[in-house]
Backbone as JSON, one array per atom type, in Angstrom:
{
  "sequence": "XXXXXXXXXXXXXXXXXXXXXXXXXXXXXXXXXXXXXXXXXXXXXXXXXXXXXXXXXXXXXXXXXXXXXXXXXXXXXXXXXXXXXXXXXXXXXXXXXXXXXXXXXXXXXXXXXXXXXXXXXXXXXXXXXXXXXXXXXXXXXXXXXXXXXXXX",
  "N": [[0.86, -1.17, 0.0], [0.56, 2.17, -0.96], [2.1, 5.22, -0.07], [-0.31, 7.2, -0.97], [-2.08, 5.8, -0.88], [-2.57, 5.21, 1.52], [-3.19, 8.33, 2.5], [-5.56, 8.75, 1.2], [-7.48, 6.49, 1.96], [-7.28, 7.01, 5.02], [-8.28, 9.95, 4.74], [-10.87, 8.69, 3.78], [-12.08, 7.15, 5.43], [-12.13, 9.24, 7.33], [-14.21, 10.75, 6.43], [-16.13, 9.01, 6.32], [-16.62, 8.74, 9.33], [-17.15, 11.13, 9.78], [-19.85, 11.33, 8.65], [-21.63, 9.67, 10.21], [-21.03, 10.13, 12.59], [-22.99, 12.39, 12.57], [-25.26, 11.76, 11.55], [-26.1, 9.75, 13.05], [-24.59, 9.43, 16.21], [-24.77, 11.83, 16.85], [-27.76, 12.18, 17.9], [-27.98, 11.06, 19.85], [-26.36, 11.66, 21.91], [-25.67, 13.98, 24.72], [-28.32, 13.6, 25.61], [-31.34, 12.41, 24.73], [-32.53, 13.82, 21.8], [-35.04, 16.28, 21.2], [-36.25, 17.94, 19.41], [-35.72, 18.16, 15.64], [-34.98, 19.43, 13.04], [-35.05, 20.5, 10.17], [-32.42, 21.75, 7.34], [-31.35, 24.68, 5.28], [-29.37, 24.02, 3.08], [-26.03, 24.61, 2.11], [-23.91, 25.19, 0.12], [-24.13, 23.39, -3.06], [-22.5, 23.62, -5.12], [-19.91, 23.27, -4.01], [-19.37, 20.65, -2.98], [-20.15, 19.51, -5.4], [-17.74, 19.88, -6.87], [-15.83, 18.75, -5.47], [-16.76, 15.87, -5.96], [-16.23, 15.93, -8.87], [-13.5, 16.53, -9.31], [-12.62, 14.09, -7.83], [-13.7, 12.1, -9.3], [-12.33, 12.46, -12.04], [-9.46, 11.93, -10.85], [-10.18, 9.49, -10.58], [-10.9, 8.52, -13.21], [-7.99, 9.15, -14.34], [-6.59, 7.48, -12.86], [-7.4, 4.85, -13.54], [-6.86, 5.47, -16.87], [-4.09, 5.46, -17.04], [-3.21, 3.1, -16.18], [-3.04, 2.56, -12.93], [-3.33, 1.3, -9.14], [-5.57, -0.95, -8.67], [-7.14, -1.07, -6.14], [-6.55, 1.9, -5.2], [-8.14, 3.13, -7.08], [-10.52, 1.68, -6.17], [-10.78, 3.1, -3.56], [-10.58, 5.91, -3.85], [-12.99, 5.49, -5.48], [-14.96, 4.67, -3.48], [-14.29, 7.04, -1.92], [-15.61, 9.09, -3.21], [-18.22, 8.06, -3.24], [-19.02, 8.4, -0.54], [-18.62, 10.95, -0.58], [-20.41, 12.18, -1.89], [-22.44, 11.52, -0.53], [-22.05, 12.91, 1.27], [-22.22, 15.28, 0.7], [-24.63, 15.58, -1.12], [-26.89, 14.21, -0.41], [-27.49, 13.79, 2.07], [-28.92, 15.48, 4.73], [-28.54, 18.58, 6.52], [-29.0, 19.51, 9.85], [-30.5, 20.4, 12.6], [-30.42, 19.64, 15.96], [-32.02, 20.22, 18.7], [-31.73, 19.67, 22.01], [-32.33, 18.89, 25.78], [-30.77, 20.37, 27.34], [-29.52, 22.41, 25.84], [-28.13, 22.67, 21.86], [-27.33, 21.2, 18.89], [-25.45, 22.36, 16.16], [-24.49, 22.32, 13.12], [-22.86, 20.08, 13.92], [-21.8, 20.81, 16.19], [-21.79, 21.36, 19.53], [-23.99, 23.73, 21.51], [-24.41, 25.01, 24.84], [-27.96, 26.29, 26.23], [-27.64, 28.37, 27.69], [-25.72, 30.01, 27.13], [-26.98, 31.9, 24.95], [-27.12, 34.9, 24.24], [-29.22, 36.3, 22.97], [-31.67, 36.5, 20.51], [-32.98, 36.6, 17.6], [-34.94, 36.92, 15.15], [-34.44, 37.65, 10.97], [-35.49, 39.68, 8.02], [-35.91, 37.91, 6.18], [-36.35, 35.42, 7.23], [-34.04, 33.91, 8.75], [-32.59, 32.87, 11.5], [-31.11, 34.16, 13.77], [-28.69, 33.56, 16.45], [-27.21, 35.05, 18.8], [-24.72, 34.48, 20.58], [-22.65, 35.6, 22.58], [-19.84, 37.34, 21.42], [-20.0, 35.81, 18.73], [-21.76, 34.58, 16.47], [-24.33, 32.31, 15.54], [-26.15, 31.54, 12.77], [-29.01, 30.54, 11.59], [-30.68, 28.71, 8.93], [-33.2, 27.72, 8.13], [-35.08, 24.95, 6.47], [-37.87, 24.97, 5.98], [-40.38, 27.52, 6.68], [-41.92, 27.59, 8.33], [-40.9, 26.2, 10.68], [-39.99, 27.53, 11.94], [-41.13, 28.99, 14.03], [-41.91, 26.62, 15.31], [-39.41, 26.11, 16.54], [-39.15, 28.54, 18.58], [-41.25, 27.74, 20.3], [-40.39, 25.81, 21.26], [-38.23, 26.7, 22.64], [-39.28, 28.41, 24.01], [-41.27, 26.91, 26.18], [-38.61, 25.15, 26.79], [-37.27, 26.81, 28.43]],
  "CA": [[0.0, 0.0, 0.0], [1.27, 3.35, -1.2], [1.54, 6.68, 0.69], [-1.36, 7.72, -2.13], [-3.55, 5.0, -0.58], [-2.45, 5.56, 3.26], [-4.0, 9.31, 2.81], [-6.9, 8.38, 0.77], [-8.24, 5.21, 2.76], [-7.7, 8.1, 6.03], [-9.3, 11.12, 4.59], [-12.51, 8.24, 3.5], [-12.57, 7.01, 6.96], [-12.48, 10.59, 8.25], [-15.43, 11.44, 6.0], [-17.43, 8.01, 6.99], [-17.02, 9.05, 10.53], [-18.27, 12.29, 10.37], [-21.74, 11.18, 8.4], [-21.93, 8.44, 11.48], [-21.53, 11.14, 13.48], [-23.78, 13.43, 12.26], [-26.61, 10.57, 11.18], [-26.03, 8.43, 14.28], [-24.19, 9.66, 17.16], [-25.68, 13.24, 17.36], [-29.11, 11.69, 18.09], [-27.62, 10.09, 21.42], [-25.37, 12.5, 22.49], [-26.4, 15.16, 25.69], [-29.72, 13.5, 25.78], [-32.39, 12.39, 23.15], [-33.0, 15.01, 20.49], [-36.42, 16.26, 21.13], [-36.33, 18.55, 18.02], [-34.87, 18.0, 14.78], [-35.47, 20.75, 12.44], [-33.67, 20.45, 8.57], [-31.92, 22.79, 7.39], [-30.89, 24.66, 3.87], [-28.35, 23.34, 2.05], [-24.89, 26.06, 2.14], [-23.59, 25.39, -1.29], [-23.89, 21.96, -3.39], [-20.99, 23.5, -6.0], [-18.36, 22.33, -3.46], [-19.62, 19.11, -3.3], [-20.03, 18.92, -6.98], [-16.56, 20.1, -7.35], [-15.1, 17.5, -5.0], [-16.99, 14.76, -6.88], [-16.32, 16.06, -9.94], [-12.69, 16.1, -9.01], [-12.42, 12.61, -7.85], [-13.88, 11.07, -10.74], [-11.22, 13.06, -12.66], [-8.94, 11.2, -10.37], [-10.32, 7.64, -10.95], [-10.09, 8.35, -14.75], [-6.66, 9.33, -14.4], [-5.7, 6.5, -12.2], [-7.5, 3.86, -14.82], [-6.45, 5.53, -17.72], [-2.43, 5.22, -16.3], [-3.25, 1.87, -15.27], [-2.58, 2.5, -11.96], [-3.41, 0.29, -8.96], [-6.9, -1.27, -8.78], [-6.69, -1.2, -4.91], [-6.07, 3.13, -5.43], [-9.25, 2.93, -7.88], [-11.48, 1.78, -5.28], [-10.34, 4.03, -2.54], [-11.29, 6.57, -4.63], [-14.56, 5.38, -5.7], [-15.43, 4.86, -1.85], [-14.45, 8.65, -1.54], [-16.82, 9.94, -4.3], [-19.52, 7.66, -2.53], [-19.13, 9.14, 0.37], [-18.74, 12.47, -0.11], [-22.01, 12.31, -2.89], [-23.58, 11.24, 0.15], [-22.16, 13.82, 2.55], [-22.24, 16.71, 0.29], [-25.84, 15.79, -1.76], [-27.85, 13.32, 0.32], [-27.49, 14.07, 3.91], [-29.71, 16.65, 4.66], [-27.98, 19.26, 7.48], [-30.12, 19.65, 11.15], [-30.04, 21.67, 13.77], [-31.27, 18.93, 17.0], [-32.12, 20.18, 19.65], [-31.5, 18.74, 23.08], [-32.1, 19.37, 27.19], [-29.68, 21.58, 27.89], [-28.97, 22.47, 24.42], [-28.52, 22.11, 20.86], [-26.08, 20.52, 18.12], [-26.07, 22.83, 15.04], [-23.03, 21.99, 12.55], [-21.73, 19.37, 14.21], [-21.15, 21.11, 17.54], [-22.74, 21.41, 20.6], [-24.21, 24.99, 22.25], [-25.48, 25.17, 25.71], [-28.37, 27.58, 26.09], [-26.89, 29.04, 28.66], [-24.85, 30.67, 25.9], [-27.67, 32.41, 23.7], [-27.24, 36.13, 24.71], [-29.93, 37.14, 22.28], [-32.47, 35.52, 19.84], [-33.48, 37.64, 16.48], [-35.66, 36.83, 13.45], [-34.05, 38.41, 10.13], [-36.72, 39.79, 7.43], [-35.64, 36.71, 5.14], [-36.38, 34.27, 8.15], [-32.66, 33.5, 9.14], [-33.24, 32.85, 12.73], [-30.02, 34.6, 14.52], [-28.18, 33.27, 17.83], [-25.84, 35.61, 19.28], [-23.47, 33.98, 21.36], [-21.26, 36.78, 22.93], [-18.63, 37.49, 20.23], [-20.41, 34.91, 17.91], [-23.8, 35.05, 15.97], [-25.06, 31.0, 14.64], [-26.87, 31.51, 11.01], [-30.13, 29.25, 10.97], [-31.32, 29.39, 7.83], [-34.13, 26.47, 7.84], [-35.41, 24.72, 4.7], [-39.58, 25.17, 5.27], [-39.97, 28.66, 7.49], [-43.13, 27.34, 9.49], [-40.21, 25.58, 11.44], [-39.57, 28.79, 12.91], [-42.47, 28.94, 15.2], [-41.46, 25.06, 15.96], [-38.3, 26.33, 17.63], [-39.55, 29.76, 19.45], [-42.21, 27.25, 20.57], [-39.73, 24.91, 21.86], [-36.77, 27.25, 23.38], [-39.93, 29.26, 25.1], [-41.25, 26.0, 26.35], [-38.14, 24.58, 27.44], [-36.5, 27.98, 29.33]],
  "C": [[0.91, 1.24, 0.0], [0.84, 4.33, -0.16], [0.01, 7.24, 0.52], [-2.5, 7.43, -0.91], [-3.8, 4.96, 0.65], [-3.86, 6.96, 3.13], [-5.66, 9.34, 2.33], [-7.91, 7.55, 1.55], [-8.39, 6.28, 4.57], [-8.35, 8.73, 5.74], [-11.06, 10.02, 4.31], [-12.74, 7.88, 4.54], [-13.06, 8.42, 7.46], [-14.05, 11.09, 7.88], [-15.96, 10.34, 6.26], [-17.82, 8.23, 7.92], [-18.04, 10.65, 10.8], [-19.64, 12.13, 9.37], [-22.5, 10.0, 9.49], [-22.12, 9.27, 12.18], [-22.94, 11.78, 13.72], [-25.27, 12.61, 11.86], [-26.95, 9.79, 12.93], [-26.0, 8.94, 15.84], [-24.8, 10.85, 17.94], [-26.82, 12.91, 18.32], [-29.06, 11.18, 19.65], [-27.13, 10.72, 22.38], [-26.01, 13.64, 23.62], [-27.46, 14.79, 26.22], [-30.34, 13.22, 24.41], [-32.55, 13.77, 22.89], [-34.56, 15.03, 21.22], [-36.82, 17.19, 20.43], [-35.53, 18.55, 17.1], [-35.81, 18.74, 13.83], [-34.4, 20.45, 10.94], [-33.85, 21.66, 8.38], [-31.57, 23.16, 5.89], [-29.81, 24.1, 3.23], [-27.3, 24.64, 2.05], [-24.74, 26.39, 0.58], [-23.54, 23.85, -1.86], [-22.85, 22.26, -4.59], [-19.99, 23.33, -5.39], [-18.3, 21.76, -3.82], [-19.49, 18.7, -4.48], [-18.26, 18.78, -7.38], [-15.98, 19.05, -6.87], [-15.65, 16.54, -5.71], [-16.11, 14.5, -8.37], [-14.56, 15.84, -10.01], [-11.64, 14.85, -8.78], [-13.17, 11.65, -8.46], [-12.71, 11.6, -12.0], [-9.53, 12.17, -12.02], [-8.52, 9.63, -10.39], [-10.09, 7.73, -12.2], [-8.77, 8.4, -14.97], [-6.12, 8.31, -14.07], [-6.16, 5.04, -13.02], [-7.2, 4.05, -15.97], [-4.77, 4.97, -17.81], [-2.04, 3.97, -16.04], [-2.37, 1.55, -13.63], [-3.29, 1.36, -10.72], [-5.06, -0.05, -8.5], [-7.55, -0.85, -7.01], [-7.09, 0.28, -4.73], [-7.84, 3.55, -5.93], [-10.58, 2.73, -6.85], [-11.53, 2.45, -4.51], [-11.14, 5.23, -2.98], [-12.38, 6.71, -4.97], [-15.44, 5.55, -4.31], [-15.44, 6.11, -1.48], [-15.32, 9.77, -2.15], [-17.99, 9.7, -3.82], [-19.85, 8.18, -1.3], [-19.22, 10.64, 0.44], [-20.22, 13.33, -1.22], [-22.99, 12.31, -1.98], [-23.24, 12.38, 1.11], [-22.75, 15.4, 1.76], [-24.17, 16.45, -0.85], [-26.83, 15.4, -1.4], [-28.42, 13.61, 1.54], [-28.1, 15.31, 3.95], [-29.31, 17.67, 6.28], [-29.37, 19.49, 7.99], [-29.5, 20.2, 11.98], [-30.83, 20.88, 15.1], [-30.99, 20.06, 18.28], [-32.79, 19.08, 21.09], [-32.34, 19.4, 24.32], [-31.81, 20.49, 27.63], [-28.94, 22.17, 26.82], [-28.83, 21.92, 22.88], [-27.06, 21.54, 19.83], [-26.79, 21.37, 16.55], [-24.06, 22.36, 14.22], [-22.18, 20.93, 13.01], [-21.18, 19.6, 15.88], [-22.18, 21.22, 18.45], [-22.44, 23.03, 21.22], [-25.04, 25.02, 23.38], [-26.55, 26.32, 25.68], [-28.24, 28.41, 26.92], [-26.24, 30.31, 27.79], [-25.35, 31.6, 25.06], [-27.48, 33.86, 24.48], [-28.79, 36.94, 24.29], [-30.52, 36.31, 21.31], [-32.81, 36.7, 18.52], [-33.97, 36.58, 15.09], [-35.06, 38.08, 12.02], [-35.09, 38.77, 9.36], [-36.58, 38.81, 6.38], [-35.86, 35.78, 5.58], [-35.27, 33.25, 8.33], [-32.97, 33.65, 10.31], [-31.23, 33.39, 13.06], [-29.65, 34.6, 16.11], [-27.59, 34.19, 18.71], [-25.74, 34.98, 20.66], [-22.12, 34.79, 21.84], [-20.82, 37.59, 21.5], [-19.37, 36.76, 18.56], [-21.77, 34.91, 17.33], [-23.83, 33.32, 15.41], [-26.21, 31.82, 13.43], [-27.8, 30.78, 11.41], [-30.85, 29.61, 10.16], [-32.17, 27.79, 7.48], [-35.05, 25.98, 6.22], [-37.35, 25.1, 4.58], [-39.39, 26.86, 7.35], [-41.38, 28.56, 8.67], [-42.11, 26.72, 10.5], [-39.69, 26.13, 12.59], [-40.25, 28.97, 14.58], [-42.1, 27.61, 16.2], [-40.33, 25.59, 17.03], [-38.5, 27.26, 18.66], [-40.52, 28.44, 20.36], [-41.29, 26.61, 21.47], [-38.56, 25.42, 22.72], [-38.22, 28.08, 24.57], [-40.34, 28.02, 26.33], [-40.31, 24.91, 27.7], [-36.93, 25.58, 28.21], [-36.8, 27.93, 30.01]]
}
């Protein structure tokens, strides 16, 4: 096994774990979820680009006849990241004592301030820090005011 296939076979683990994460683990984590809310989509021309990229990659590495082994690695990383970057649909759970937006966890302890934008971007501020929620259906809005009033 080449260097090539060392970093490749890591970076596809790295990206399996974080859609386990983010599918799986989230859901368990702090406490059951007792709101899960989807969310817009940021940009899907990354994603495209990385795909689009590593199929540019696999052609290269079957045109070259390079090693079959390399080839799959590869393919596994397009499958995965088709699924992280086009499938997987980003959430914002909320928990207990808090919520998991991106991947991270925010106590609400933390919210300084709550604001509705006139585009219905729901705005966090966090000290120094503002969270974005920019939800995919905007009746969802109400769902969360409903649920942070609720559970304060």
């Amino acid at each position: 096994m080449s260097f090539t296939d060392i970093v490749i076979l890591v970076l596809t683990l790295a990206f399996f774990a974080f859609a386990l994460y983010d599918e799986i683990l989230i859901n368990h984590l702090k406490s059951p979820t007792l709101l899960s809310i989807p969310l817009l989509r940021r940009s899907r021309a990354d994603g495209m680009i990385f795909v689009i990229l590593v199929a540019i990659l696999i052609g290269n590495n079957i045109h070259a006849h390079g090693s079959t082994f390399t080839t799959w690695l590869l393919s596994a990383m397009a499958l995965v990241g088709f699924y992280i970057f086009w499938i997987r649909t980003p959430r914002i759970r909320f928990k207990k004592a808090g919520f998991f937006f991106s991947g991270f966890w925010t106590p609400y302890s933390k919210i300084t301030a709550m604001n509705l934008s006139e585009d219905g971007v729901l705005v966090f501020q966090l000290g120094e820090r503002q969270l974005l929620i920019c939800v995919r259906n905007i009746d969802d809005l109400e769902k969360i005011y409903k649920f942070i009033v609720n559970n304060q």
